[in-house]
Every structure is written in structure tokens, then in C-alpha cells.
Amino acid sequence: MARPGSGLLVPKNGVGYPPQNLARVVVWEWLNEHGRWRPYSAAVCHHIENVLKGDARGSVVLGQVDAQLSPYIIDLQSMHQFRQDTGTMRPVQRNFYEPSSAPGKGVVWEWENDNGSWTPYDMEICVTIQNAYEKQHPWLDLISLGFCYLIDFNSMSQTNRQSQRKRRLRRRMDLAYPLIMGSIPKSQSWPVGASSGQPCSCQQCILVNSTRAASNAILASQRRKLHTGTAGNSGGTGTHTTVRQSNTFAGTSLWSPTSDSSGTNNNNISVGGGQSKAEQVKSPLQNNLNRPGTQRISMGTTRGAIPPGVPALPVKNLTGSGPVHPALAGMTGILMCAAGLPVCLTRAPKPILHPPPINKSDMKPVPGVNGMRRKTKKKHLKRGKNPEDVVRRYTEKIKVVQDEDCTICMERLVMSSGYEGVLQQKGIKPELVGKLGKCGHMYHLLCLVAMYNNGNKDGSLQCPTCKTIYGEKTGTQPPGKMEYHVIPHSLPGYSDSKTIRIVYGIPAGIQTNEHPNPGKKFSARGFPRHCYLPDNEKGRKVLKLLIMAWDRRLIFTIGTSSTTGESDTVVWNEIHHKTEFGSNLTGHGYPDPNYLDNVLTELSAQGVGEDNLKD
């Protein structure tokens, strides 16, 4: 079986290519936030290999072959993928597989995700599945690869052994991954170098070329310094300092100084910042191209110590709150790496989402709030009001109609409603016009009936012009429970107060007639969701209003997630919550001096105002 563990080639003499008589398929991979190596597509890998043949220390613009990867550049010198708009950097590696394996044949195995699209397996898993498929095994257990999934080739399905959930899988043919044998000759198909003709004028290539030009200038300066330093120390001990590429990421040094003794030929590589012998490098600027392909880098490795005087550049800072802009930090890191200068790439601190562990006995009721739990059940979901009665309750007829547009049907108010002939409603003629009581905006009564029928039909109306709510607005939140209590910890910015913790729980289920796709399943990701308020007067007021919004089913709804793009899932419903307990790195935490006032405004916009609270 051609798995990466047996197919990887250990670099020899700093070259890292397979022997002359041994063919291998090359797969380029990037490390995701879960510590898994994800393969680039075959087309992207061909593109990278073409660039590599021309310049082993160059940069690869991925958008030239895949439009979805337009923000990304691979720096072959540092073996990192760089995202231009955010500055995020991820390690990449160059892996080898047997020509008879799945990537060599262009076979791709994929599983169906929740939104109906297909996701390819990691290459290691893909190779294993293809090997079992070719041997005509009826099933395959992935437990040996660290996954509790069972692959059934008869039903072409994947079953989670723990949850028993089944997903479809499929096998499709694609472009085969690039094949290499021995040393790679200079490319004749990719325009690299001075004799390659006119350079590309796209913005990405201009950025890459300017970066490379700056790198070369710094590189030449560094070479002069190294040669000068070597000549000046010729009468010394015979030991000089070189710079080598490190195998570490996630907060450790990307380049680290080592001591190189002339009589030593060690090739021990340190992974994760651990101790190792010095690595013999003939040139301080040697490219360690295939190094990541021979080591499985773990995201949970020990953080190495930052050498004194080495600048720390925050590479992944989503909020932009750091002293260095993320994109500038990432580009600076590439420049310094190319020049052989030491630089430490650091991650932004992780958000503190939850408080320290709390005993149940330490959870106290919120002062002034009855109980500690609310539930919505299916019997609460059935509502029905006669549309004509609702419209007449909140409007008054207009005898003298002004010559202006009805903003619902866009017909003139002096004309009949645009819903004439489309909607039949006894007792309401198409030409009748009504004025809403509070705001005074005027509409055809038949248009208001149509708007009501298209909504939640809960006995309330909302003016489409000014959003004034008439009656008690309710939402389409699925059944679930809401818990709230006081915990003995303080939020940042509220050191004198304890904390109110709210826990929302909503299970997955089936959509009803009030939801976008009745009869279809909906998912509920991230539950239970924990939210936090300061235990002070205003925080308790917000909690009471949130409880009222929960009872009216306004906190959540079913729709499309703005973060994952998943449809038919439970999402927030325009009332913001603080889900980050001890920090504010994501923008959903504390300190935030304006949050309580902002959420009161959002609640009021849903018809849940302070005037609804009983004294």
C-alpha cells in the first residue's frame, strides 16, 4: 500500500530528490488549523512544480491556476503559504507517493458534507481507501489512521462509529498528480528568469516580483556581511555562525542560528522546538525544499524559546489590534526569511471562551429574575390570527387618499392594489387604503394583508417603511431551552461584578411550515452556546429582555450561516451576544463599554423594549 509513511524520501546531500531510477508522484499539501495536511489539487501541484523547476527559491501565485486561491502565494524559500489580504501563513510540504497510488492515477475520493457539496479526503486517507477498493475489500476501517469511520464500498457510504451517522462518498477521476524521476531539469514550459519573455502584468505578479526584488537586494547585502565576517575571523577558532531553516511553526523560530563546526557532518532535524544537534549546512542560504515532506509537523508541539533580539511578528491577528498589520507582518517575514535573517512568527493569543471550571453549587439564581431556565415547546409554536382582523386592528381607513406610492406593491395609492386578482380577501377591496396608527404610514389594505400572510402570522404587523412594530412580534426559533445563573467570576471591564452566564440549547430537527424548507432537516451547530453579561443593574435588565425575546422565539432562526455558508441551520437572529468570556479577540467578548446599550437597541428593534418590563 502506497502510504506517505513508506513513500516519503529522505533528503540526501541537501538535494532531496529521488534517486535517478525511482519515479514518484508529487503532492503538495498545506497544514490546516486542525493539524491535518490538506492536499492541493492536481492542477495546482503541476503549477507549483513548473515554478519549482525554474526557481527553487521563488514564489508561486496560486491564483494563476485556481481563481479561488487568488489571495494565496507560496514562498518556496520558507515553505509557507501566505495569504495577502490577512497575512495568515501556513506551512506547506512536498510529499511523494507511488505512481500506482490514487494521486498517480488521478483518483479522488470525496465525502458529502452537510450542504450537499463534496469534500476530498486527506491524501493519506485517499490512498488507503483506493488501495482497499482495488483489492475489492467490502469495507475499510479507518481506525488505524486515527478516525472512527467505517467505509462501506457496497453502499458507498461512510459511517461514524460513535454517532452512527452516515454520509455518502464517491470516487471520481481527475488530473493525475505530477510525476518526477531523479533530478528535475530546467523547465521549458514555464517562463521563469531573465530570458522568459515579458513578465505577467497582473497585480499578484507585480507584488511577487517586487517582493523578490527586495529579497534579492537584502540577500546580496547579507552575503557581503557574511563574507566580510568570515574573512575577519580567519584567525579564530575555526567556527562560524550560519543560518538554517527551522522545522517549526506556531510560535517558534522560522530561522534559527546554529553553530557549524568544520569537522562535523550532522543532519539531525529538530521538530517543534526540541533539542537537537546542529545541522551541517554548506551555505547559509541553502533551500531546504523537501524538509517538510519528511516530517509530520504537529500543531501541538512545544513552543520554542525566542532568541534575544529576534523580532516577533504577529502573523495571524484577525482583529488587527496588534502593532503590526497582519499582511505587512507576513510579507516582512517572507522578506527576512529570503534574506536569511532571523524572524519569529507568532500566533495571536487564543480567545478565552469559557471561565474556569465551576461547581454546580456555585451557580446562583440571578437577583430579581425568577427561575433559572426557560423552554420553548412545540405546543407554543402554533399561532393563528385572521389576517383581515389583524390589519383592521392596527389601521384606520383613509377617505381622502394622497397621490403617492404604496411601498409594498409600488402602485399609486389612488389606484388599486397590485395584489388585485392575485389575492382574494373577503371584506377588503383592492382600492381601500389604510394608515397605521403609530407611525402614520399609508398602504393598500390588501397589500398589508399580503405582507401579513407572507410573514409569521403571529398577530403582529411591522411597518415596512420605519419598522415600527404593532402587537407582539414573534419569530421562528426552533424548540429548545435557555438557562441562566450567576457564576463567581468577573468579566474584563467589570471587575466589581460577578457574571451572568446564559446557556442556550437547541437540538437539530425538522423544519415546519414557518421555516424556509418545510419537512427538511435542519442542523444545530455549536450548541450549547454560552453567553455572558455582567451581573449589575443594566446586565440584569438585558437578561430580562433576552428572556422575553426567547419566549417570543426571537433569539435564533433557521437560515444560512454567515461564517460557514451552511444552509438550513440554526443561526443568530440579529440580537448580538457575547460568547467570549475572558478576552475580546473575536469581537464577541469584553471589555466592550457600548455592548449593553447596543443590545438594548437591537432588542427594541425586535419589539422587546424596556417599556415591556414590569416593575
Coordinates of C-alpha atoms in Angstrom, one line a residue:
M1 CA 0.0 0.0 0.0
A2 CA 1.4 3.3 -1.1
R3 CA 1.0 5.5 2.0
P4 CA 3.0 8.6 2.8
G5 CA 4.9 6.9 5.6
S6 CA 6.5 4.5 3.2
G7 CA 6.6 6.7 0.2
L8 CA 8.5 9.7 1.6
L9 CA 12.1 10.2 0.6
V10 CA 14.6 11.5 3.0
P11 CA 16.7 14.3 1.5
K12 CA 20.3 13.3 0.8
N13 CA 23.2 15.7 0.4
G14 CA 20.8 18.6 0.8
V15 CA 19.1 17.9 -2.6
G16 CA 16.0 16.0 -1.6
Y17 CA 15.2 14.4 -4.9
P18 CA 14.5 10.7 -5.5
P19 CA 17.3 8.6 -7.0
Q20 CA 17.7 8.7 -10.8
N21 CA 16.0 5.3 -11.3
L22 CA 13.0 5.9 -8.9
A23 CA 9.8 7.6 -10.1
R24 CA 7.5 9.3 -7.6
V25 CA 4.2 11.2 -7.7
V26 CA 4.5 14.7 -6.1
V27 CA 1.6 16.0 -3.9
W28 CA 1.9 19.5 -2.3
E29 CA -0.1 19.9 0.9
W30 CA -0.8 22.7 3.4
L31 CA -1.4 22.4 7.2
N32 CA -4.8 23.4 8.4
E33 CA -5.8 24.7 11.8
H34 CA -6.6 21.2 13.0
G35 CA -3.1 19.9 12.3
R36 CA -4.2 17.9 9.2
W37 CA -2.2 18.1 5.9
R38 CA -4.7 19.0 3.1
P39 CA -3.7 18.4 -0.5
Y40 CA -3.7 21.0 -3.2
S41 CA -5.5 19.9 -6.4
A42 CA -3.5 18.1 -9.1
A43 CA -3.7 21.3 -11.3
V44 CA -2.2 23.4 -8.6
C45 CA 0.5 20.9 -7.9
H46 CA 1.5 20.9 -11.6
H47 CA 1.7 24.6 -11.4
I48 CA 3.9 24.6 -8.3
E49 CA 6.2 22.0 -9.8
N50 CA 6.6 24.1 -13.0
V51 CA 7.6 27.1 -11.0
L52 CA 9.9 25.0 -8.9
K53 CA 11.8 23.8 -11.9
G54 CA 12.6 27.4 -12.9
D55 CA 13.4 28.8 -9.4
A56 CA 13.6 26.6 -6.3
R57 CA 13.6 29.7 -4.1
G58 CA 10.9 31.6 -5.9
S59 CA 7.2 32.3 -5.2
V60 CA 4.2 30.6 -6.6
V61 CA 1.0 32.6 -7.3
L62 CA -1.8 30.1 -6.8
G63 CA -4.5 32.4 -8.4
Q64 CA -2.9 31.9 -11.8
V65 CA -4.3 28.3 -11.9
D66 CA -7.2 28.4 -9.5
A67 CA -9.3 31.6 -9.1
Q68 CA -10.5 30.6 -5.7
L69 CA -6.9 30.7 -4.5
S70 CA -6.2 34.2 -5.8
P71 CA -5.2 35.6 -2.3
Y72 CA -2.5 33.0 -1.8
I73 CA 1.2 32.8 -2.6
I74 CA 3.6 30.0 -1.7
D75 CA 7.1 31.1 -0.8
L76 CA 9.4 28.2 -1.7
Q77 CA 12.2 29.6 0.3
S78 CA 10.4 29.4 3.7
M79 CA 7.9 26.6 2.6
H80 CA 4.9 28.6 3.7
Q81 CA 1.6 29.6 2.1
F82 CA 1.0 33.4 2.6
R83 CA -2.5 35.0 2.3
Q84 CA -2.0 38.6 1.1
D85 CA -5.2 40.1 2.5
T86 CA -4.9 38.8 6.0
G87 CA -1.2 38.0 6.4
T88 CA -2.0 34.4 7.5
M89 CA 0.9 32.0 6.9
R90 CA 0.6 28.2 6.9
P91 CA 3.3 25.5 6.4
V92 CA 3.4 23.6 3.2
Q93 CA 5.1 20.4 2.3
R94 CA 6.1 18.4 -0.7
N95 CA 5.1 14.7 -0.4
F96 CA 5.9 11.7 -2.5
Y97 CA 3.7 8.7 -3.4
E98 CA 3.9 5.6 -5.6
P99 CA 2.9 6.1 -9.2
S100 CA 0.4 3.3 -8.8
S101 CA -1.4 5.1 -5.9
A102 CA -4.5 7.2 -6.1
P103 CA -2.8 10.5 -6.9
G104 CA -0.7 8.9 -9.6
K105 CA -3.9 7.6 -11.3
G106 CA -5.9 10.8 -10.8
V107 CA -8.4 9.1 -8.4
V108 CA -10.1 11.4 -5.9
W109 CA -12.2 10.1 -3.0
E110 CA -14.7 12.6 -1.5
W111 CA -17.4 12.7 1.2
E112 CA -20.6 14.6 1.1
N113 CA -20.9 17.4 3.6
D114 CA -24.0 19.0 5.2
N115 CA -24.7 21.5 2.4
G116 CA -24.6 18.8 -0.3
S117 CA -21.2 19.6 -1.7
W118 CA -18.2 17.2 -1.8
T119 CA -15.0 17.4 0.2
P120 CA -11.9 15.4 -0.7
Y121 CA -10.3 13.2 1.9
D122 CA -6.7 13.9 3.1
M123 CA -4.3 12.3 0.6
E124 CA -3.2 9.7 3.2
I125 CA -6.7 8.5 3.6
C126 CA -7.5 8.7 -0.1
V127 CA -4.5 6.5 -0.9
T128 CA -5.7 4.0 1.8
I129 CA -9.3 3.9 0.5
Q130 CA -8.2 3.4 -3.1
N131 CA -5.8 0.6 -2.1
A132 CA -8.7 -1.3 -0.3
Y133 CA -11.0 -0.5 -3.2
E134 CA -8.6 -2.1 -5.7
K135 CA -8.3 -5.2 -3.6
Q136 CA -12.1 -5.5 -3.7
H137 CA -12.5 -5.3 0.1
P138 CA -16.2 -4.9 1.1
W139 CA -15.3 -2.4 3.8
L140 CA -12.5 -0.4 5.3
D141 CA -12.0 0.6 9.0
L142 CA -10.1 3.9 9.3
I143 CA -9.3 3.5 13.0
S144 CA -5.7 2.7 12.1
L145 CA -5.4 6.3 10.7
G146 CA -6.9 7.8 13.8
F147 CA -10.5 8.2 12.5
C148 CA -13.6 6.3 13.9
Y149 CA -15.1 5.9 10.5
L150 CA -16.2 2.8 8.6
I151 CA -16.1 2.9 4.8
D152 CA -18.7 0.6 3.1
F153 CA -17.9 0.1 -0.6
N154 CA -21.1 -1.7 -1.4
S155 CA -23.3 1.3 -0.3
M156 CA -20.6 3.8 -1.0
S157 CA -21.1 5.4 2.5
Q158 CA -19.0 6.5 5.5
T159 CA -20.4 5.7 9.0
N160 CA -19.3 7.4 12.2
R161 CA -18.8 4.6 14.7
Q162 CA -19.7 6.9 17.6
S163 CA -22.8 8.7 16.3
Q164 CA -23.8 6.1 13.7
R165 CA -24.3 9.0 11.2
K166 CA -23.9 8.0 7.6
R167 CA -22.6 10.1 4.8
R168 CA -22.3 9.4 1.1
L169 CA -18.9 9.1 -0.5
R170 CA -17.8 9.0 -4.1
R171 CA -14.9 8.1 -6.3
R172 CA -14.1 10.3 -9.3
M173 CA -11.4 10.7 -11.8
D174 CA -9.3 13.9 -12.1
L175 CA -6.0 15.0 -13.5
A176 CA -3.1 12.8 -12.3
Y177 CA -0.6 14.5 -10.0
P178 CA 2.9 15.3 -11.4
L179 CA 5.4 12.5 -11.8
I180 CA 9.1 13.1 -11.3
M181 CA 12.1 10.9 -11.7
G182 CA 15.5 11.8 -10.4
S183 CA 16.8 15.3 -10.7
I184 CA 14.3 17.7 -12.3
P185 CA 15.7 19.5 -15.4
K186 CA 15.1 23.2 -16.1
S187 CA 11.5 23.8 -17.1
Q188 CA 10.8 24.6 -20.8
S189 CA 7.1 25.2 -20.2
W190 CA 7.1 27.9 -17.5
P191 CA 8.5 31.5 -18.1
V192 CA 10.9 32.0 -15.3
G193 CA 14.1 34.1 -15.3
A194 CA 15.5 36.9 -17.4
S195 CA 15.1 35.1 -20.7
S196 CA 11.5 34.1 -20.2
G197 CA 10.0 37.0 -22.2
Q198 CA 7.7 39.7 -20.9
P199 CA 6.6 39.3 -17.3
C200 CA 2.9 39.0 -16.3
S201 CA 1.3 42.4 -15.5
C202 CA -1.3 41.1 -13.1
Q203 CA -1.4 42.7 -9.6
Q204 CA -0.3 39.4 -7.9
C205 CA 2.7 39.0 -10.1
I206 CA 3.7 42.6 -9.6
L207 CA 3.5 42.1 -5.9
V208 CA 5.6 38.9 -6.1
N209 CA 8.2 40.4 -8.4
S210 CA 8.6 43.4 -6.2
T211 CA 8.9 41.2 -3.2
R212 CA 11.5 39.1 -5.0
A213 CA 13.5 42.2 -6.0
A214 CA 13.5 43.4 -2.4
S215 CA 14.6 40.0 -1.2
N216 CA 17.5 39.8 -3.7
A217 CA 18.7 43.2 -2.5
I218 CA 18.7 42.2 1.1
L219 CA 20.2 38.8 0.1
A220 CA 23.2 40.5 -1.6
S221 CA 23.7 42.7 1.4
Q222 CA 23.6 39.7 3.7
R223 CA 26.1 37.8 1.6
R224 CA 28.6 40.6 1.7
K225 CA 28.3 40.8 5.5
L226 CA 28.8 37.0 5.8
H227 CA 31.9 37.0 3.6
T228 CA 33.3 40.0 5.4
G229 CA 32.7 38.4 8.8
T230 CA 34.3 35.1 7.7
A231 CA 37.4 36.9 6.4
G232 CA 37.7 38.9 9.6
N233 CA 37.6 35.8 11.8
S234 CA 40.1 33.7 9.8
G235 CA 42.5 33.6 12.7
G236 CA 39.9 32.5 15.2
T237 CA 38.7 29.1 16.4
G238 CA 37.5 27.8 13.1
T239 CA 33.9 28.0 14.0
H240 CA 31.5 30.4 12.3
T241 CA 27.7 31.1 12.6
T242 CA 25.3 30.0 9.9
V243 CA 21.6 30.3 9.5
R244 CA 19.4 27.4 8.7
Q245 CA 15.7 26.8 8.1
S246 CA 13.8 25.5 11.1
N247 CA 11.1 22.9 11.0
T248 CA 8.9 24.7 13.5
F249 CA 5.8 26.8 13.3
A250 CA 3.0 28.1 15.6
G251 CA 5.1 30.4 17.6
T252 CA 8.6 29.1 17.2
S253 CA 11.5 30.5 15.2
L254 CA 11.3 30.2 11.5
W255 CA 15.1 30.8 11.1
S256 CA 17.4 30.0 13.9
P257 CA 21.2 30.4 14.3
T258 CA 23.3 27.3 14.7
S259 CA 26.9 26.7 15.3
D260 CA 28.6 24.8 12.4
S261 CA 31.9 23.1 13.2
S262 CA 34.1 22.3 10.2
G263 CA 34.7 18.7 11.2
T264 CA 31.1 17.7 11.8
N265 CA 28.5 16.3 9.3
N266 CA 25.4 16.1 11.4
N267 CA 21.9 16.1 9.7
N268 CA 19.6 15.9 12.8
I269 CA 16.5 18.0 12.4
S270 CA 14.7 19.4 15.4
V271 CA 10.9 19.4 15.2
G272 CA 8.7 21.5 17.5
G273 CA 11.5 23.4 19.2
G274 CA 13.0 20.3 20.8
Q275 CA 16.7 19.8 21.4
S276 CA 18.9 18.5 18.6
K277 CA 22.4 18.6 17.3
A278 CA 23.4 21.3 14.9
E279 CA 22.6 20.7 11.3
Q280 CA 25.5 20.9 8.8
V281 CA 24.7 23.4 6.1
K282 CA 27.3 24.3 3.4
S283 CA 25.6 27.5 2.5
P284 CA 23.7 29.7 4.9
L285 CA 21.1 30.4 2.3
Q286 CA 20.5 26.8 1.2
N287 CA 16.9 25.9 0.3
N288 CA 15.5 23.2 2.5
L289 CA 12.8 22.4 0.0
N290 CA 11.8 18.8 0.8
R291 CA 12.3 19.1 4.5
P292 CA 8.6 19.5 5.4
G293 CA 7.8 16.4 3.3
T294 CA 9.9 14.2 5.6
Q295 CA 8.5 15.4 8.9
R296 CA 4.9 15.4 10.1
I297 CA 4.7 18.7 11.9
S298 CA 2.3 18.7 14.9
M299 CA 0.4 21.9 15.7
G300 CA 0.6 20.9 19.4
T301 CA 4.4 20.9 19.6
T302 CA 6.3 22.7 22.3
R303 CA 6.8 26.4 21.8
G304 CA 10.5 27.2 21.4
A305 CA 12.2 30.0 23.1
I306 CA 12.6 33.2 21.0
P307 CA 16.3 34.1 20.7
P308 CA 17.2 37.5 22.1
G309 CA 17.0 40.3 19.5
V310 CA 14.8 38.4 17.1
P311 CA 11.7 40.4 16.1
A312 CA 8.3 38.7 16.8
L313 CA 5.8 39.4 14.1
P314 CA 2.1 38.6 14.7
V315 CA 1.1 36.7 11.6
K316 CA -2.5 35.8 12.4
N317 CA -4.2 38.8 14.0
L318 CA -7.9 38.8 12.9
T319 CA -8.9 41.9 14.7
G320 CA -6.0 44.0 13.6
S321 CA -5.4 45.1 17.2
G322 CA -1.7 44.3 17.1
P323 CA 1.1 46.8 16.5
V324 CA 1.8 45.3 13.0
H325 CA -0.7 44.8 10.3
P326 CA -1.1 41.1 9.6
A327 CA -0.4 41.4 5.8
L328 CA 2.6 43.6 6.4
A329 CA 3.9 41.2 9.1
G330 CA 3.6 38.2 6.8
M331 CA 5.3 39.9 3.9
T332 CA 8.1 41.1 6.2
G333 CA 8.5 37.6 7.4
I334 CA 9.0 36.3 3.8
L335 CA 11.5 39.1 3.0
M336 CA 13.5 38.4 6.1
C337 CA 13.4 34.6 5.5
A338 CA 14.6 35.1 1.9
A339 CA 17.5 37.2 3.2
G340 CA 18.5 34.6 5.9
L341 CA 17.6 37.0 8.7
P342 CA 16.2 35.6 11.9
V343 CA 12.5 36.2 12.5
C344 CA 10.0 34.6 14.9
L345 CA 6.4 34.1 13.6
T346 CA 4.0 34.2 16.5
R347 CA 0.3 33.5 16.7
A348 CA -2.1 36.0 18.2
P349 CA -3.3 34.9 21.7
K350 CA -6.2 32.4 21.7
P351 CA -9.6 33.8 22.8
I352 CA -10.7 32.8 26.4
L353 CA -14.1 31.5 25.6
H354 CA -15.1 30.0 29.0
P355 CA -14.4 30.7 32.7
P356 CA -12.5 28.3 35.0
P357 CA -14.4 25.2 36.0
I358 CA -17.4 25.9 38.3
N359 CA -19.1 23.7 40.8
K360 CA -22.9 23.4 40.4
S361 CA -23.2 24.7 44.0
D362 CA -21.5 27.9 42.9
M363 CA -24.2 28.7 40.3
K364 CA -26.7 31.0 41.9
P365 CA -30.0 32.5 40.7
V366 CA -29.9 35.9 39.1
P367 CA -31.2 38.5 41.6
G368 CA -34.6 39.8 40.6
V369 CA -35.1 37.1 37.9
N370 CA -37.5 34.2 38.6
G371 CA -36.2 30.7 38.0
M372 CA -33.1 29.6 36.1
R373 CA -34.5 28.0 33.0
R374 CA -36.9 28.7 30.1
K375 CA -38.2 26.3 27.5
T376 CA -40.0 26.6 24.2
K377 CA -42.0 23.6 23.2
K378 CA -43.9 22.6 20.1
K379 CA -47.2 23.5 21.6
H380 CA -46.0 27.1 21.9
L381 CA -45.3 27.3 18.2
K382 CA -48.9 27.1 16.9
R383 CA -50.3 30.6 16.3
G384 CA -53.1 31.7 14.1
K385 CA -54.8 35.1 13.5
N386 CA -57.3 36.1 10.9
P387 CA -55.3 38.4 8.6
E388 CA -58.2 40.8 7.9
D389 CA -58.7 41.3 11.7
V390 CA -55.0 41.9 12.3
V391 CA -54.8 44.6 9.6
R392 CA -58.0 46.3 10.7
R393 CA -56.9 46.3 14.3
Y394 CA -53.8 48.5 13.6
T395 CA -55.0 50.7 10.8
E396 CA -57.7 53.2 10.1
K397 CA -59.4 53.8 6.7
I398 CA -58.4 56.8 4.7
K399 CA -61.2 58.6 2.7
V400 CA -59.0 61.2 1.0
V401 CA -56.0 59.4 -0.4
Q402 CA -52.8 61.2 -1.2
D403 CA -51.2 60.7 -4.6
E404 CA -48.1 58.7 -3.5
D405 CA -46.7 55.2 -3.9
C406 CA -47.7 52.2 -1.8
T407 CA -44.2 50.9 -0.9
I408 CA -45.4 47.3 -0.8
C409 CA -46.8 46.9 -4.3
M410 CA -45.3 50.2 -5.7
E411 CA -48.6 51.2 -7.3
R412 CA -50.1 54.6 -6.6
L413 CA -52.4 54.7 -3.6
V414 CA -55.1 56.3 -5.8
M415 CA -55.0 53.2 -7.9
S416 CA -56.0 49.6 -6.9
S417 CA -53.5 47.4 -5.1
G418 CA -51.0 45.5 -7.1
Y419 CA -52.4 42.3 -5.5
E420 CA -55.8 42.7 -7.2
G421 CA -56.6 39.4 -8.9
V422 CA -53.7 37.7 -7.1
L423 CA -55.1 37.8 -3.5
Q424 CA -58.7 37.5 -2.7
Q425 CA -59.8 38.7 0.7
K426 CA -63.4 39.0 1.7
G427 CA -64.3 42.4 3.1
I428 CA -61.2 44.2 1.8
K429 CA -61.5 45.8 -1.6
P430 CA -58.3 46.4 -3.7
E431 CA -58.7 50.2 -3.7
L432 CA -59.1 50.6 0.1
V433 CA -56.2 52.4 1.8
G434 CA -55.3 52.4 5.5
K435 CA -53.0 54.4 7.8
L436 CA -51.0 52.7 10.5
G437 CA -51.9 54.1 13.9
K438 CA -48.4 54.9 15.4
C439 CA -46.3 55.9 12.5
G440 CA -48.9 57.2 10.1
H441 CA -47.6 55.4 7.0
M442 CA -50.3 54.5 4.4
Y443 CA -50.7 51.4 2.3
H444 CA -53.3 49.5 0.5
L445 CA -55.1 47.3 3.0
L446 CA -54.9 44.3 0.6
C447 CA -51.1 44.9 0.5
L448 CA -50.9 44.7 4.3
V449 CA -52.9 41.5 4.2
A450 CA -50.5 40.0 1.6
M451 CA -47.5 41.1 3.8
Y452 CA -49.0 39.5 6.8
N453 CA -49.7 36.3 5.0
N454 CA -46.1 36.2 3.9
G455 CA -44.8 36.5 7.4
N456 CA -45.0 34.6 10.7
K457 CA -48.8 35.1 11.0
D458 CA -48.4 35.8 14.8
G459 CA -50.9 38.6 15.1
S460 CA -48.4 41.4 14.7
L461 CA -47.6 43.8 12.0
Q462 CA -44.3 45.7 11.2
C463 CA -44.3 48.8 9.1
P464 CA -42.1 48.1 6.1
T465 CA -41.0 51.8 6.0
C466 CA -40.0 52.7 9.5
K467 CA -40.0 49.1 11.1
T468 CA -42.5 50.2 13.9
I469 CA -44.0 47.0 15.4
Y470 CA -47.7 46.7 16.1
G471 CA -48.6 44.0 18.5
E472 CA -46.3 41.3 19.9
K473 CA -43.8 40.2 17.3
T474 CA -42.7 36.6 17.5
G475 CA -40.1 34.7 15.5
T476 CA -39.5 31.2 14.1
Q477 CA -37.0 29.9 16.7
P478 CA -37.0 26.1 16.9
P479 CA -37.8 24.4 20.3
G480 CA -35.0 24.4 22.9
K481 CA -34.1 25.6 26.3
M482 CA -32.4 28.7 27.9
E483 CA -30.6 28.6 31.2
Y484 CA -29.2 31.5 33.2
H485 CA -27.3 31.8 36.5
V486 CA -24.6 33.8 38.3
I487 CA -21.1 32.5 38.4
P488 CA -18.4 33.8 40.8
H489 CA -16.1 35.3 38.2
S490 CA -15.7 38.7 36.7
L491 CA -15.7 39.9 33.1
P492 CA -12.9 42.2 31.8
G493 CA -14.1 45.7 32.4
Y494 CA -16.5 44.6 35.2
S495 CA -14.1 43.7 38.0
D496 CA -16.6 44.7 40.7
S497 CA -19.4 42.5 39.4
K498 CA -19.9 38.7 39.1
T499 CA -21.0 37.3 35.8
I500 CA -24.4 36.2 34.4
R501 CA -23.9 33.1 32.2
I502 CA -26.6 32.2 29.7
V503 CA -26.6 28.7 28.1
Y504 CA -28.7 28.1 25.0
G505 CA -29.5 24.6 23.9
I506 CA -31.3 23.8 20.6
P507 CA -31.2 20.3 19.1
A508 CA -31.4 19.5 15.4
G509 CA -34.8 18.7 14.0
I510 CA -37.2 19.0 11.1
Q511 CA -38.4 22.3 9.7
T512 CA -42.0 23.3 9.9
N513 CA -44.3 25.4 7.7
E514 CA -42.9 28.6 9.2
H515 CA -39.3 27.8 8.1
P516 CA -37.6 28.1 4.7
N517 CA -37.8 24.4 3.7
P518 CA -40.7 22.7 5.5
G519 CA -40.1 18.9 6.0
K520 CA -36.3 19.2 5.5
K521 CA -33.8 18.6 8.4
F522 CA -32.0 21.5 10.0
S523 CA -28.7 21.3 11.8
A524 CA -27.8 23.0 15.1
R525 CA -24.1 23.7 15.3
G526 CA -22.2 24.9 18.3
F527 CA -24.8 24.1 21.0
P528 CA -24.8 24.5 23.9
R529 CA -23.8 28.2 23.3
H530 CA -22.5 30.1 26.3
C531 CA -23.0 33.8 26.6
Y532 CA -22.1 36.3 29.3
L533 CA -23.4 39.5 30.9
P534 CA -22.1 41.5 33.8
D535 CA -24.2 40.9 37.0
N536 CA -25.1 44.6 37.5
E537 CA -28.3 46.5 37.2
K538 CA -28.1 47.0 33.4
G539 CA -26.9 43.5 32.8
R540 CA -29.9 42.1 34.7
K541 CA -32.2 44.4 32.6
V542 CA -30.7 43.0 29.4
L543 CA -31.2 39.4 30.7
K544 CA -34.9 40.0 31.4
L545 CA -35.3 41.3 27.9
L546 CA -33.4 38.4 26.5
I547 CA -35.7 36.0 28.4
M548 CA -38.7 37.9 26.9
A549 CA -37.1 37.6 23.4
W550 CA -36.5 33.9 24.0
D551 CA -40.2 33.4 24.9
R552 CA -41.1 35.2 21.7
R553 CA -38.7 33.0 19.8
L554 CA -36.6 35.9 18.5
I555 CA -33.1 34.9 19.6
F556 CA -32.5 32.3 16.9
T557 CA -33.9 31.4 13.5
I558 CA -33.2 28.9 10.7
G559 CA -31.2 30.2 7.7
T560 CA -27.7 30.2 6.2
S561 CA -24.7 30.7 8.4
S562 CA -22.7 33.8 7.6
T563 CA -19.5 32.2 8.9
T564 CA -19.6 28.7 7.4
G565 CA -22.1 29.2 4.5
E566 CA -24.1 26.2 5.6
S567 CA -27.8 26.4 4.9
D568 CA -30.7 25.0 6.8
T569 CA -29.0 25.6 10.2
V570 CA -29.8 27.4 13.4
V571 CA -28.3 31.0 13.3
W572 CA -28.4 34.1 15.5
N573 CA -31.4 36.4 14.7
E574 CA -29.9 40.0 14.8
I575 CA -29.6 40.2 18.6
H576 CA -25.8 40.1 19.4
H577 CA -24.5 38.1 22.3
K578 CA -21.0 38.0 23.9
T579 CA -19.7 34.4 23.6
E580 CA -16.1 35.2 24.7
F581 CA -15.6 35.2 28.5
G582 CA -12.1 36.4 29.3
S583 CA -11.0 38.3 26.2
N584 CA -12.2 40.2 23.1
L585 CA -10.1 38.9 20.3
T586 CA -13.0 37.9 18.1
G587 CA -15.1 41.0 18.8
H588 CA -17.6 38.9 20.8
G589 CA -16.2 39.5 24.2
Y590 CA -15.2 42.0 26.8
P591 CA -14.3 44.7 27.5
D592 CA -16.9 46.5 25.3
P593 CA -18.3 49.5 27.1
N594 CA -21.0 50.0 24.4
Y595 CA -22.3 46.5 24.3
L596 CA -25.2 46.7 26.8
D597 CA -26.6 49.9 25.2
N598 CA -26.2 48.3 21.7
V599 CA -28.0 45.1 22.6
L600 CA -30.9 47.2 24.2
T601 CA -31.3 49.0 20.9
E602 CA -31.3 45.6 19.0
L603 CA -33.9 44.2 21.4
S604 CA -36.1 47.3 21.0
A605 CA -35.9 46.9 17.2
Q606 CA -37.5 43.5 17.7
G607 CA -40.3 44.9 19.8
V608 CA -38.7 44.0 23.1
G609 CA -38.2 47.3 24.8
E610 CA -37.7 48.4 28.4
D611 CA -41.4 49.5 28.5
N612 CA -42.3 45.8 28.3
L613 CA -40.6 45.2 31.7
K614 CA -42.9 45.0 34.7
D615 CA -41.8 47.0 37.8

